[in-house]
Coordinates of C-alpha atoms and ligand atoms in Angstrom, one line a residue:
X1 CA 2.5 -24.1 9.8
X2 CA 5.1 -21.9 8.0
X3 CA 5.5 -18.3 8.8
X4 CA 5.3 -18.0 5.0
X5 CA 2.3 -19.9 3.4
X6 CA 3.5 -20.5 0.0
X7 CA 1.8 -22.2 -3.2
X8 CA 1.2 -26.1 -3.3
X9 CA 3.8 -27.7 -5.4
X10 CA 1.5 -28.1 -8.5
X11 CA 0.7 -24.5 -8.9
X12 CA 4.4 -23.6 -8.4
X13 CA 5.2 -26.0 -11.2
X14 CA 2.4 -24.6 -13.4
X15 CA 3.7 -21.0 -12.9
X16 CA 7.3 -21.9 -13.7
X17 CA 6.1 -23.9 -16.7
X18 CA 4.2 -21.0 -17.9
X19 CA 7.2 -18.7 -17.8
X20 CA 5.8 -16.4 -15.1
X21 CA 8.4 -17.4 -12.3
X22 CA 11.7 -17.1 -13.9
X23 CA 14.0 -17.5 -11.3
X24 CA 15.1 -13.8 -10.9
X25 CA 15.4 -12.0 -8.0
X26 CA 15.1 -8.2 -7.5
X27 CA 18.9 -7.8 -7.0
X28 CA 19.2 -9.7 -10.2
X29 CA 16.8 -7.5 -11.9
X30 CA 18.6 -4.3 -11.1
X31 CA 22.1 -5.8 -12.2
X32 CA 20.4 -6.6 -15.6
X33 CA 18.9 -3.5 -15.8
X34 CA 22.1 -1.7 -15.0
X35 CA 23.9 -4.0 -17.5
X36 CA 21.7 -3.0 -20.4
X37 CA 21.3 0.9 -19.4
X38 CA 24.3 1.7 -17.2
X39 CA 24.2 5.3 -18.1
X40 CA 20.3 5.9 -17.9
X41 CA 19.2 7.8 -15.0
X42 CA 17.4 5.4 -12.7
X43 CA 16.3 7.5 -9.9
X44 CA 16.0 11.2 -9.3
X45 CA 15.2 13.2 -6.0
X46 CA 15.3 16.7 -5.1
X47 CA 19.1 16.5 -4.1
X48 CA 20.3 13.7 -6.4
X49 CA 20.4 12.1 -9.8
X50 CA 21.5 8.4 -9.9
X51 CA 22.3 6.5 -12.9
X52 CA 21.4 2.6 -13.0
X53 CA 25.4 1.9 -12.7
X54 CA 25.2 4.3 -9.5
X55 CA 22.4 2.7 -8.0
X56 CA 23.8 -0.8 -8.6
X57 CA 27.0 0.2 -6.9
X58 CA 25.2 1.8 -4.0
X59 CA 23.2 -1.1 -3.4
X60 CA 26.2 -3.4 -3.3
X61 CA 28.1 -1.1 -1.0
X62 CA 25.2 -0.6 1.5
X63 CA 24.5 -4.2 1.4
X64 CA 28.2 -4.6 2.8
X65 CA 27.4 -2.0 5.3
X66 CA 24.4 -4.0 6.6
X67 CA 26.3 -7.0 6.6
X68 CA 29.1 -5.5 9.0
X69 CA 26.2 -4.7 11.3
X70 CA 25.2 -8.3 11.2
X71 CA 22.2 -8.1 9.0
X72 CA 21.6 -11.0 6.6
X73 CA 19.7 -13.3 4.6
X74 CA 16.1 -13.9 6.1
X75 CA 16.6 -11.1 8.6
X76 CA 13.4 -8.5 8.8
X77 CA 14.3 -4.7 8.4
X78 CA 11.5 -2.3 9.0
X79 CA 11.7 0.6 6.2
X80 CA 10.2 3.8 6.9
X81 CA 11.7 6.3 4.4
X82 CA 10.2 9.1 2.5
X83 CA 10.6 9.4 -1.2
X84 CA 14.3 9.8 -1.6
X85 CA 17.1 8.0 -3.5
X86 CA 18.0 6.2 -0.1
X87 CA 14.7 4.3 -0.4
X88 CA 16.0 2.4 -3.3
X89 CA 19.5 2.0 -2.1
X90 CA 18.0 0.4 1.2
X91 CA 15.6 -1.9 -0.4
X92 CA 18.2 -3.2 -3.4
X93 CA 20.7 -3.7 -0.6
X94 CA 18.5 -5.9 1.4
X95 CA 17.1 -7.7 -1.6
X96 CA 21.1 -8.3 -2.5
X97 CA 21.4 -9.8 0.9
X98 CA 18.2 -11.6 1.0
X99 CA 17.2 -9.7 4.1
X100 CA 13.4 -8.7 4.0
X101 CA 12.3 -5.0 4.0
X102 CA 9.0 -4.4 5.9
X103 CA 7.6 -1.6 4.2
X104 CA 6.3 0.9 6.7
X105 CA 4.6 4.2 5.6
X106 CA 6.0 7.7 6.5
X107 CA 2.6 8.3 8.4
X108 CA 3.1 5.4 10.8
X109 CA 3.7 6.3 14.2
X110 CA 4.8 4.4 17.1
X111 CA 1.8 2.3 17.8
X112 CA 2.5 0.7 14.2
X113 CA 6.4 0.7 14.1
X114 CA 6.5 -1.0 17.6
X115 CA 4.3 -3.5 16.5
X116 CA 6.2 -4.2 13.1
X117 CA 9.3 -4.5 14.9
X118 CA 8.1 -6.9 17.7
X119 CA 5.9 -9.1 15.4
X120 CA 8.6 -9.5 12.8
X121 CA 11.6 -9.6 15.3
X122 CA 13.1 -6.9 13.3
X123 CA 17.0 -6.8 13.2
X124 CA 16.9 -3.2 11.7
X125 CA 15.0 0.0 11.2
X126 CA 15.8 2.5 8.6
X127 CA 14.5 6.0 8.9
X128 CA 15.2 9.6 7.7
X129 CA 16.0 11.9 10.7
X130 CA 13.1 14.3 9.9
X131 CA 10.4 14.4 7.6
X132 CA 7.0 16.7 7.3
X133 CA 8.2 17.9 10.6
X134 CA 8.1 14.8 12.4
X135 CA 11.2 13.4 14.3
X136 CA 11.6 9.9 13.4
X137 CA 14.9 9.7 15.6
X138 CA 12.5 10.3 18.7
X139 CA 10.2 7.5 17.6
X140 CA 13.1 5.3 17.3
X141 CA 14.5 6.2 20.7
X142 CA 11.0 5.3 22.3
X143 CA 10.9 1.5 20.8
X144 CA 11.5 -1.3 23.0
X145 CA 12.7 -3.8 22.2
X146 CA 14.7 -1.5 19.8
X147 CA 16.4 -3.0 16.5
X148 CA 19.7 -1.4 15.1
X149 CA 18.6 1.9 13.7
X150 CA 20.0 3.4 10.6
X151 CA 19.3 7.0 9.8
X152 CA 19.4 9.2 6.7
X153 CA 20.5 12.5 7.9
X154 CA 21.5 13.4 11.5
X155 CA 21.6 10.1 13.3
X156 CA 21.7 11.3 16.8
X157 CA 22.6 8.3 18.9
X158 CA 22.1 5.9 15.9
X159 CA 24.1 4.7 13.1
X160 CA 24.2 7.4 10.1
X161 CA 23.2 5.6 6.9
X162 CA 26.0 7.3 4.9
X163 CA 28.2 4.9 7.4
X164 CA 26.9 1.9 5.3
X165 CA 28.4 2.7 2.3
X166 CA 31.6 0.4 2.7
X167 CA 33.6 -0.9 -0.2
X168 CA 32.4 -4.3 -1.0
X169 CA 34.7 -7.1 0.4
X170 CA 32.9 -10.3 -0.8
X171 CA 29.7 -11.5 -2.2
X172 CA 27.1 -12.8 -0.2
X173 CA 25.1 -15.9 -1.1
X174 CA 22.4 -14.9 -3.3
X175 CA 18.8 -15.5 -2.1
X176 CA 16.6 -17.8 -4.0
X177 CA 13.9 -16.3 -6.3
X178 CA 11.2 -18.5 -4.6
X179 CA 12.3 -17.1 -1.2
X180 CA 10.1 -14.1 0.1
X181 CA 11.6 -10.9 -0.8
X182 CA 9.7 -8.5 1.5
X183 CA 6.8 -8.1 3.7
X184 CA 4.0 -5.7 2.5
X185 CA 1.3 -4.3 4.6
X186 CA -2.2 -5.3 4.2
X187 CA -4.9 -2.5 4.8
X188 CA -6.4 -4.7 7.5
X189 CA -10.0 -5.2 8.3
X190 CA -9.5 -6.7 11.7
X191 CA -7.1 -5.8 14.5
X192 CA -3.6 -5.3 13.8
X193 CA -2.2 -5.0 10.4
X194 CA -1.5 -8.1 8.6
X195 CA 1.9 -8.6 6.7
X196 CA 2.0 -9.9 3.3
X197 CA 5.0 -12.1 2.1
X198 CA 5.8 -11.6 -1.6
X199 CA 8.4 -13.8 -3.3
X200 CA 10.9 -12.4 -5.8
X201 CA 9.4 -14.7 -8.3
X202 CA 5.7 -13.8 -7.8
X203 CA 6.2 -9.9 -7.4
X204 CA 8.5 -9.6 -10.4
X205 CA 6.0 -11.3 -12.6
X206 CA 3.4 -9.0 -11.6
X207 CA 5.9 -6.1 -12.2
X208 CA 7.2 -7.4 -15.6
X209 CA 3.7 -8.2 -16.8
X210 CA 2.6 -4.6 -15.6
X211 CA 5.2 -2.8 -18.0
X212 CA 3.8 -3.4 -21.2
X213 CA 0.0 -2.9 -19.9
X214 CA 1.1 0.6 -18.8
X215 CA 3.2 1.5 -21.8
X216 CA 6.3 1.6 -20.2
X217 CA 9.8 1.6 -22.1
X218 CA 13.3 2.7 -21.3
X219 CA 12.4 6.3 -22.3
X220 CA 9.5 6.5 -19.9
X221 CA 9.7 8.9 -17.0
X222 CA 7.8 7.9 -13.9
X223 CA 6.7 10.4 -11.2
X224 CA 6.2 8.8 -7.8
X225 CA 3.9 11.3 -5.6
X226 CA 2.4 8.7 -3.6
X227 CA 4.4 6.9 -0.6
X228 CA 7.1 4.9 -2.5
X229 CA 6.5 1.9 -0.2
X230 CA 3.1 1.3 -1.0
X231 CA 2.2 -1.4 -3.4
X232 CA 0.5 0.8 -6.1
X233 CA 3.4 3.1 -6.6
X234 CA 6.0 0.3 -6.1
X235 CA 4.8 -2.4 -8.4
X236 CA 1.8 -1.3 -10.5
X237 CA 3.9 -1.1 -12.4
X238 CA 5.5 1.7 -10.3
X239 CA 9.1 2.3 -9.6
X240 CA 10.1 -1.3 -9.7
X241 CA 8.3 -1.6 -13.2
X242 CA 10.1 1.6 -14.4
X243 CA 13.6 0.1 -13.0
X244 CA 12.9 -3.3 -14.8
X245 CA 12.4 -1.3 -18.2
X246 CA 15.4 1.0 -17.8
X247 CA 13.2 3.8 -17.2
X248 CA 13.5 7.0 -15.2
X249 CA 12.0 7.3 -11.5
X250 CA 11.5 10.8 -10.4
X251 CA 10.6 11.3 -6.6
X252 CA 8.4 14.0 -5.4
X253 CA 8.7 14.9 -1.7
X254 CA 5.2 15.6 -1.5
X255 CA 2.0 15.1 -3.7
X256 CA 1.1 18.9 -3.6
X257 CA 0.2 20.0 -7.4
X258 CA 2.7 22.9 -7.1
X259 CA 5.6 20.2 -6.3
X260 CA 4.0 17.7 -8.9
X261 CA 3.5 20.1 -11.9
X262 CA 6.8 21.5 -11.4
X263 CA 8.5 18.1 -11.7
X264 CA 6.4 17.1 -14.6
X265 CA 7.5 20.3 -16.4
X266 CA 11.2 19.9 -15.6
X267 CA 11.7 16.2 -16.1
X268 CA 9.2 15.6 -18.9
X269 CA 7.2 13.2 -16.9
X270 CA 5.3 10.6 -18.9
X271 CA 3.3 8.7 -16.4
X272 CA 2.3 9.0 -12.9
X273 CA -0.3 7.4 -10.2
X274 CA -2.7 8.9 -7.9
X275 CA -5.4 8.0 -5.3
X276 CA -8.9 9.5 -6.3
X277 CA -9.0 12.5 -3.8
X278 CA -5.2 13.3 -5.1
X279 CA -6.5 13.1 -8.8
X280 CA -9.2 15.6 -7.9
X281 CA -6.8 18.2 -6.0
X282 CA -4.7 17.9 -9.2
X283 CA -7.7 18.5 -11.5
X284 CA -8.8 21.4 -9.5
X285 CA -5.3 23.0 -9.5
X286 CA -4.9 22.8 -13.4
X287 CA -6.5 26.0 -14.5
X288 CA -4.3 28.2 -12.0
X289 CA -1.0 26.4 -13.3
X290 CA 1.3 27.6 -16.0
X291 CA 3.4 24.6 -15.9
X292 CA 3.9 22.5 -19.2
X293 CA 2.3 19.1 -18.6
X294 CA 2.2 18.0 -22.3
X295 CA 4.9 15.3 -21.7
X296 CA 2.2 13.4 -19.4
X297 CA 0.6 10.5 -21.4
X298 CA -0.8 8.4 -18.5
X299 CA -2.5 9.2 -15.3
X300 CA -3.2 6.0 -13.3
X301 CA -5.7 6.2 -10.6
X302 CA -6.5 3.6 -8.2
X303 CA -6.6 2.5 -4.4
X304 CA -10.4 3.4 -3.8
X305 CA -13.2 3.8 -6.4
X306 CA -12.7 6.6 -8.8
X307 CA -16.0 8.5 -9.5
X308 CA -17.2 8.4 -13.1
X309 CA -17.7 12.0 -13.2
X310 CA -14.0 12.9 -12.3
X311 CA -12.7 10.3 -14.7
X312 CA -14.5 11.6 -17.7
X313 CA -12.6 14.9 -17.0
X314 CA -8.9 13.4 -17.1
X315 CA -8.4 13.2 -20.9
X316 CA -10.2 16.7 -21.7
X317 CA -8.5 18.6 -18.8
X318 CA -5.3 16.8 -18.4
X319 CA -4.6 15.7 -21.8
X320 CA -3.4 12.3 -20.7
X321 CA -5.1 8.9 -20.8
X322 CA -6.7 7.5 -17.6
X323 CA -5.7 4.4 -16.4
X324 CA -7.8 2.8 -13.8
X325 CA -6.0 0.5 -11.5
X326 CA -7.8 -2.1 -9.0
X327 CA -5.3 -3.8 -7.1
X328 CA -4.2 -5.1 -3.4
X329 CA -1.2 -5.7 -1.8
X330 CA -2.2 -9.3 -1.5
X331 CA -1.8 -9.8 -5.3
X332 CA -4.4 -9.5 -7.9
X333 CA -4.0 -6.2 -9.9
X334 CA -6.6 -5.1 -12.7
X335 CA -5.8 -2.4 -15.3
X336 CA -8.1 -0.7 -17.8
X337 CA -6.0 -0.8 -21.2
X338 CA -4.7 2.3 -22.7
X339 CA -6.4 1.6 -26.0
X340 CA -9.9 0.6 -24.3
X341 CA -12.7 2.5 -25.6
X342 CA -13.2 5.9 -23.3
X343 CA -16.4 4.3 -21.9
X344 CA -14.6 1.3 -20.5
X345 CA -11.9 3.5 -19.2
X346 CA -14.2 5.8 -17.3
X347 CA -16.8 3.1 -16.1
X348 CA -14.7 -0.1 -15.2
X349 CA -11.8 -1.1 -13.1
X350 CA -10.1 -3.2 -15.9
X351 CA -9.1 -6.7 -16.3
X352 CA -6.5 -8.9 -14.4
X353 CA -2.7 -8.9 -15.3
X354 CA -2.5 -12.6 -15.9
X355 CA -4.4 -15.2 -18.2
X356 CA -3.9 -17.4 -14.9
X357 CA -5.5 -15.0 -12.5
X358 CA -8.6 -17.0 -11.4
X359 CA -11.5 -15.0 -10.7
X360 CA -14.8 -16.1 -8.7
X361 CA -17.6 -13.9 -8.1
X362 CA -20.0 -15.5 -5.6
X363 CA -22.7 -15.1 -3.1
X364 CA -22.7 -15.4 0.6
X365 CA -22.4 -19.1 0.4
X366 CA -19.6 -19.1 -2.0
X367 CA -21.7 -20.2 -5.1
X368 CA -21.1 -18.2 -8.3
X369 CA -23.5 -15.5 -9.1
X370 CA -25.2 -15.1 -12.6
X371 CA -23.4 -13.6 -15.4
X372 CA -23.2 -9.6 -15.0
X373 CA -24.5 -9.9 -11.2
X374 CA -22.5 -8.5 -8.4
X375 CA -20.9 -10.6 -5.6
X376 CA -17.9 -11.2 -3.5
X377 CA -14.5 -11.3 -5.4
X378 CA -12.5 -14.4 -4.8
X379 CA -9.4 -14.8 -6.5
X380 CA -6.1 -17.1 -6.9
X381 CA -3.1 -16.9 -9.0
X382 CA 0.4 -16.6 -9.9
X383 CA 1.0 -13.5 -7.8
X384 CA -1.6 -13.6 -5.1
X385 CA -0.7 -14.7 -1.6
X386 CA -1.7 -18.1 -0.2
X387 CA -1.7 -16.8 3.4
X388 CA -0.5 -13.8 5.6
X389 CA 2.8 -13.9 7.5
X390 CA 2.3 -15.8 10.7
X391 CA -1.6 -15.5 10.9
X392 CA -2.6 -19.1 10.9
X393 CA -6.0 -18.3 12.6
X394 CA -6.8 -15.3 10.1
X395 CA -5.8 -17.3 7.1
X396 CA -8.2 -20.1 7.8
X397 CA -11.0 -17.6 7.1
X398 CA -9.2 -15.1 4.7
X399 CA -8.8 -18.0 2.1
X400 CA -11.1 -20.6 0.9
X401 CA -10.0 -24.4 1.4
X402 CA -9.0 -24.5 -2.1
X403 CA -6.7 -21.4 -1.9
X404 CA -8.8 -18.4 -3.1
X405 CA -8.1 -15.1 -1.3
X406 CA -11.3 -13.6 -0.1
X407 CA -10.6 -9.9 -1.1
X408 CA -13.9 -8.4 0.6
X409 CA -14.7 -6.4 -2.4
X410 CA -17.9 -6.6 -4.2
X411 CA -17.6 -6.8 -7.9
X412 CA -19.4 -7.5 -11.1
X413 CA -18.3 -8.2 -14.6
X414 CA -19.2 -5.7 -17.4
X415 CA -20.0 -7.2 -20.7
X416 CA -16.4 -7.0 -22.1
X417 CA -15.1 -8.9 -19.1
X418 CA -13.8 -6.0 -17.0
X419 CA -14.5 -5.8 -13.5
X420 CA -16.5 -3.1 -11.9
X421 CA -15.9 -2.4 -8.1
X422 CA -19.6 -1.9 -6.7
X423 CA -18.7 -2.1 -3.2
X424 CA -17.1 -3.9 -0.1
X425 CA -18.1 -6.6 2.4
X426 CA -14.9 -6.5 4.6
X427 CA -15.0 -4.3 7.7
X428 CA -12.5 -1.7 6.4
X429 CA -12.8 2.1 5.8
X430 CA -11.2 3.1 2.5
X431 CA -10.2 6.8 3.4
X432 CA -9.2 8.1 -0.3
X433 CA -7.1 4.9 -0.7
X434 CA -5.8 4.9 2.8
X435 CA -7.2 1.8 4.7
X436 CA -8.5 1.6 8.4
X437 CA -9.4 -1.0 10.4
X438 CA -12.4 0.0 12.4
X439 CA -11.4 -2.3 15.4
X440 CA -7.8 -1.2 15.6
X441 CA -9.2 2.4 16.4
X442 CA -11.9 1.1 18.4
X443 CA -9.5 -0.7 20.6
X444 CA -7.3 2.5 21.3
X445 CA -10.6 4.2 22.3
X446 CA -11.3 1.6 24.7
X447 CA -8.1 2.1 26.3
X448 CA -9.4 5.4 27.7
X449 CA -10.8 5.1 31.3
X450 CA -14.2 6.6 30.7
X451 CA -14.9 4.8 27.3
X452 CA -17.2 1.7 27.8
X453 CA -17.7 0.9 24.2
X454 CA -16.6 2.3 20.9
X455 CA -17.7 1.8 17.1
X456 CA -15.8 3.3 14.2
X457 CA -17.7 3.8 10.9
X458 CA -17.1 5.0 7.3
X459 CA -19.3 7.6 6.3
X460 CA -19.7 9.0 2.8
X461 CA -17.6 11.9 1.8
X462 CA -17.6 13.8 -1.5
X463 CA -13.8 14.4 -1.7
X464 CA -12.5 11.2 0.2
X465 CA -15.2 8.7 -0.9
X466 CA -15.4 8.1 3.0
X467 CA -14.2 9.6 6.0
X468 CA -14.1 8.0 9.5
X469 CA -16.2 8.6 12.5
X470 CA -16.3 7.2 16.1
X471 CA -19.2 6.8 18.3
X472 CA -18.3 6.3 22.0
X473 CA -20.3 5.0 24.9
X474 CA -19.1 6.5 28.2
X475 CA -18.8 4.4 31.4
X476 CA -21.8 4.8 33.7
X477 CA -20.7 7.3 36.5
X478 CA -17.8 8.4 34.5
X479 CA -17.7 12.2 33.4
X480 CA -18.4 12.1 29.6
X481 CA -15.3 12.6 27.8
X482 CA -14.9 15.4 25.3
X483 CA -14.1 14.6 21.7
X484 CA -11.3 16.9 21.9
X485 CA -9.9 14.8 24.7
X486 CA -10.4 11.7 23.0
X487 CA -8.3 12.8 20.2
X488 CA -5.8 13.9 22.4
X489 CA -6.0 10.4 23.8
X490 CA -5.5 8.6 20.4
X491 CA -2.7 10.9 19.6
X492 CA -1.1 10.0 22.8
X493 CA -1.3 6.4 21.8
X494 CA 0.9 7.4 18.8
X495 CA -1.0 5.9 16.1
X496 CA -1.0 7.3 12.4
X497 CA -2.6 10.3 11.8
X498 CA -4.9 9.1 8.9
X499 CA -6.4 6.6 11.4
X500 CA -7.8 9.3 13.8
X501 CA -11.4 9.6 13.4
X502 CA -12.6 12.7 11.2
X503 CA -15.4 13.1 13.8
X504 CA -16.1 11.8 17.4
X505 CA -19.4 11.7 19.0
X506 CA -20.1 10.7 22.6
X507 CA -23.6 9.2 22.9
X508 CA -25.7 8.0 25.5
X509 CA -26.6 4.5 24.1
X510 CA -26.0 2.3 21.3
X511 CA -29.0 1.3 19.3
X512 CA -31.3 -1.2 20.4
X513 CA -31.8 -4.1 18.2
X514 CA -34.2 -6.4 19.8
X515 CA -31.7 -9.5 19.7
X516 CA -29.2 -9.8 22.3
X517 CA -25.4 -10.3 20.8
X518 CA -25.0 -8.3 17.4
X519 CA -21.9 -7.9 15.5
X520 CA -19.9 -5.1 15.2
X521 CA -20.9 -4.7 11.6
X522 CA -24.4 -4.6 12.4
X523 CA -23.9 -2.1 15.4
X524 CA -22.0 0.1 12.9
X525 CA -24.7 0.1 10.4
X526 CA -27.6 0.6 12.8
X527 CA -25.4 3.7 14.4
X528 CA -25.0 5.1 10.8
X529 CA -28.9 5.0 10.3
X530 CA -29.8 6.3 13.5
X531 CA -27.2 9.1 12.9
X532 CA -28.8 9.8 9.8
X533 CA -32.3 10.1 11.0
X534 CA -31.3 12.2 14.0
X535 CA -29.3 14.9 11.9
X536 CA -30.6 18.0 11.6
X537 CA -33.4 17.3 14.5
Ligands
OOB601 C1 -4.2 -0.9 -3.3 O1 -3.8 -1.8 -2.4 P1 -4.2 -2.0 -0.8 O2 -3.8 -3.2 -0.3 O3 -4.0 -0.6 0.0 O4 -5.8 -1.9 -0.8 C2 -6.7 -3.1 -1.6 C3 -8.0 -2.7 -1.4 C4 -9.0 -3.3 -2.5 O5 -9.0 -4.8 -2.0 C5 -10.1 -2.6 -2.5 O6 -10.9 -2.7 -1.6 C6 -9.6 -1.2 -2.6 O7 -8.2 -1.2 -2.0 N1 -9.2 -0.7 -4.0 C7 -10.1 -0.2 -4.9 C8 -9.6 0.2 -6.1 N2 -8.2 -0.2 -5.9 C9 -8.0 -0.5 -4.8 N3 -11.6 -0.2 -4.9 C10 -12.2 0.5 -5.8 N4 -11.4 0.8 -7.0 C11 -10.1 0.8 -7.2 N5 -9.7 1.0 -8.3 O8 -5.0 0.0 -2.9 C12 -3.7 -1.1 -4.7 C13 -2.6 -1.8 -4.9 C14 -2.0 -2.0 -6.0 C15 -2.5 -1.2 -7.2 C16 -3.4 -0.4 -7.0 C17 -4.1 -0.3 -5.7

């Protein structure tokens, strides 16, 4: 089996014939935008404004620097940068070389980064020295084995990113558009996060087709407030959509309302994207803000279900059109249309990008459900992967025999054909758009000497939609570990902060079921019920 499972020949042929896959790489896309709009502002951050011509030249120069360090076509490079111009210089440099960015998030810590580096056999790791008071150089020093490290800012013992900017000597052989361009992260439902191989052809199609759906043109100004590497702000239509259209990308250092509102006013931002809890925070801050937000035309919300109550407040309070986005790093993206009736915008999660996105809504036996009934969403199409990177065993169950991806989402179709997300069947916690695989956290808890068993579940939360809770069964004879100590233990294991359970309960026993072996999912359900019943006793 290939490390990068691809589309069967007949599908690849069909997607090319239909004009979805155009044989263009991301490096060529940037060259093309720079040719058409050399002087337009491409990317703005707190310190710099960079035109299209400058971004193209910087990407070429940095590519040469990477090459001088032995990084080339097919090599994996873990990129963990905050929202700064160097993020784009790095990824376009890697695209230029045909090297593959592995998109880590700033919130990831040693546990995740060590795994990405090891699993992808990374040749490089690109970081900013410090961000949000976290020392990434120290993280890099703790890696073993350690790829070459490139640092924006004070490099400590490593290579300064600035030193990568060398005068281009020769052009590298360009990659093929059918090649994998990068590895994106899956939210994960079991075990370690899975890596998602996306090709230039398939991803660029989803980006290009998203641009008109979201009303982007060369005059648009897009604010990126979510982490730039996440699939939503990267591609739906995200920064890549903006760069494809010759528009301007404005990078927010953090998503706080003060930061975001000031940038909207100063840069005359026309569109931005948020996860539901962030949209709520922005709404709450509006009455106390004196900033002029009148340039904002579209607020995209996605990553988790947006409550109808909040959705209804967007237009009257923000003066912008809401666009719901139901997408996944594996592929399929749905948008409500900017011209949909308000009822559709506030009650559905929209329609797929492509006429060739195949949607099946099925029961537990993969049989189609009746019209309007809810069921499991399966999908196949020109930008939905056919398999995760190096995960044959998992792929055997995550996809049907005929190549449909099992999204793990429960949906129904509204009468107009829009999809409505009604729930989830996968073992995943969606904490305000941040995805947590319960058994990844459980395995870290189990590493504590006093822990016999652990179950991590999602419980409803008004603000986040869901928050995480861990139940821990102590070993017989061991002193009961205190929740605080278990938190400390998880911190020492250096996993991303958003995965730390919001609450930890040490319990005497897990619920009895009458049957011998029960699934983790069932266990989590029973614990949740028992917890609800005993609450307040
Ligand atoms: C986006 O991507 P991921 O890979 O972090 O998470 C995908 C999962 C979906 O399978 C679904 O369970 C959930 O996140 N989700 C939503 C949703 N958007 C995503 N659930 C309900 N309503 C929505 N609007 O989260 C992502 C990728 C591209 C664009 C937007 C979001």
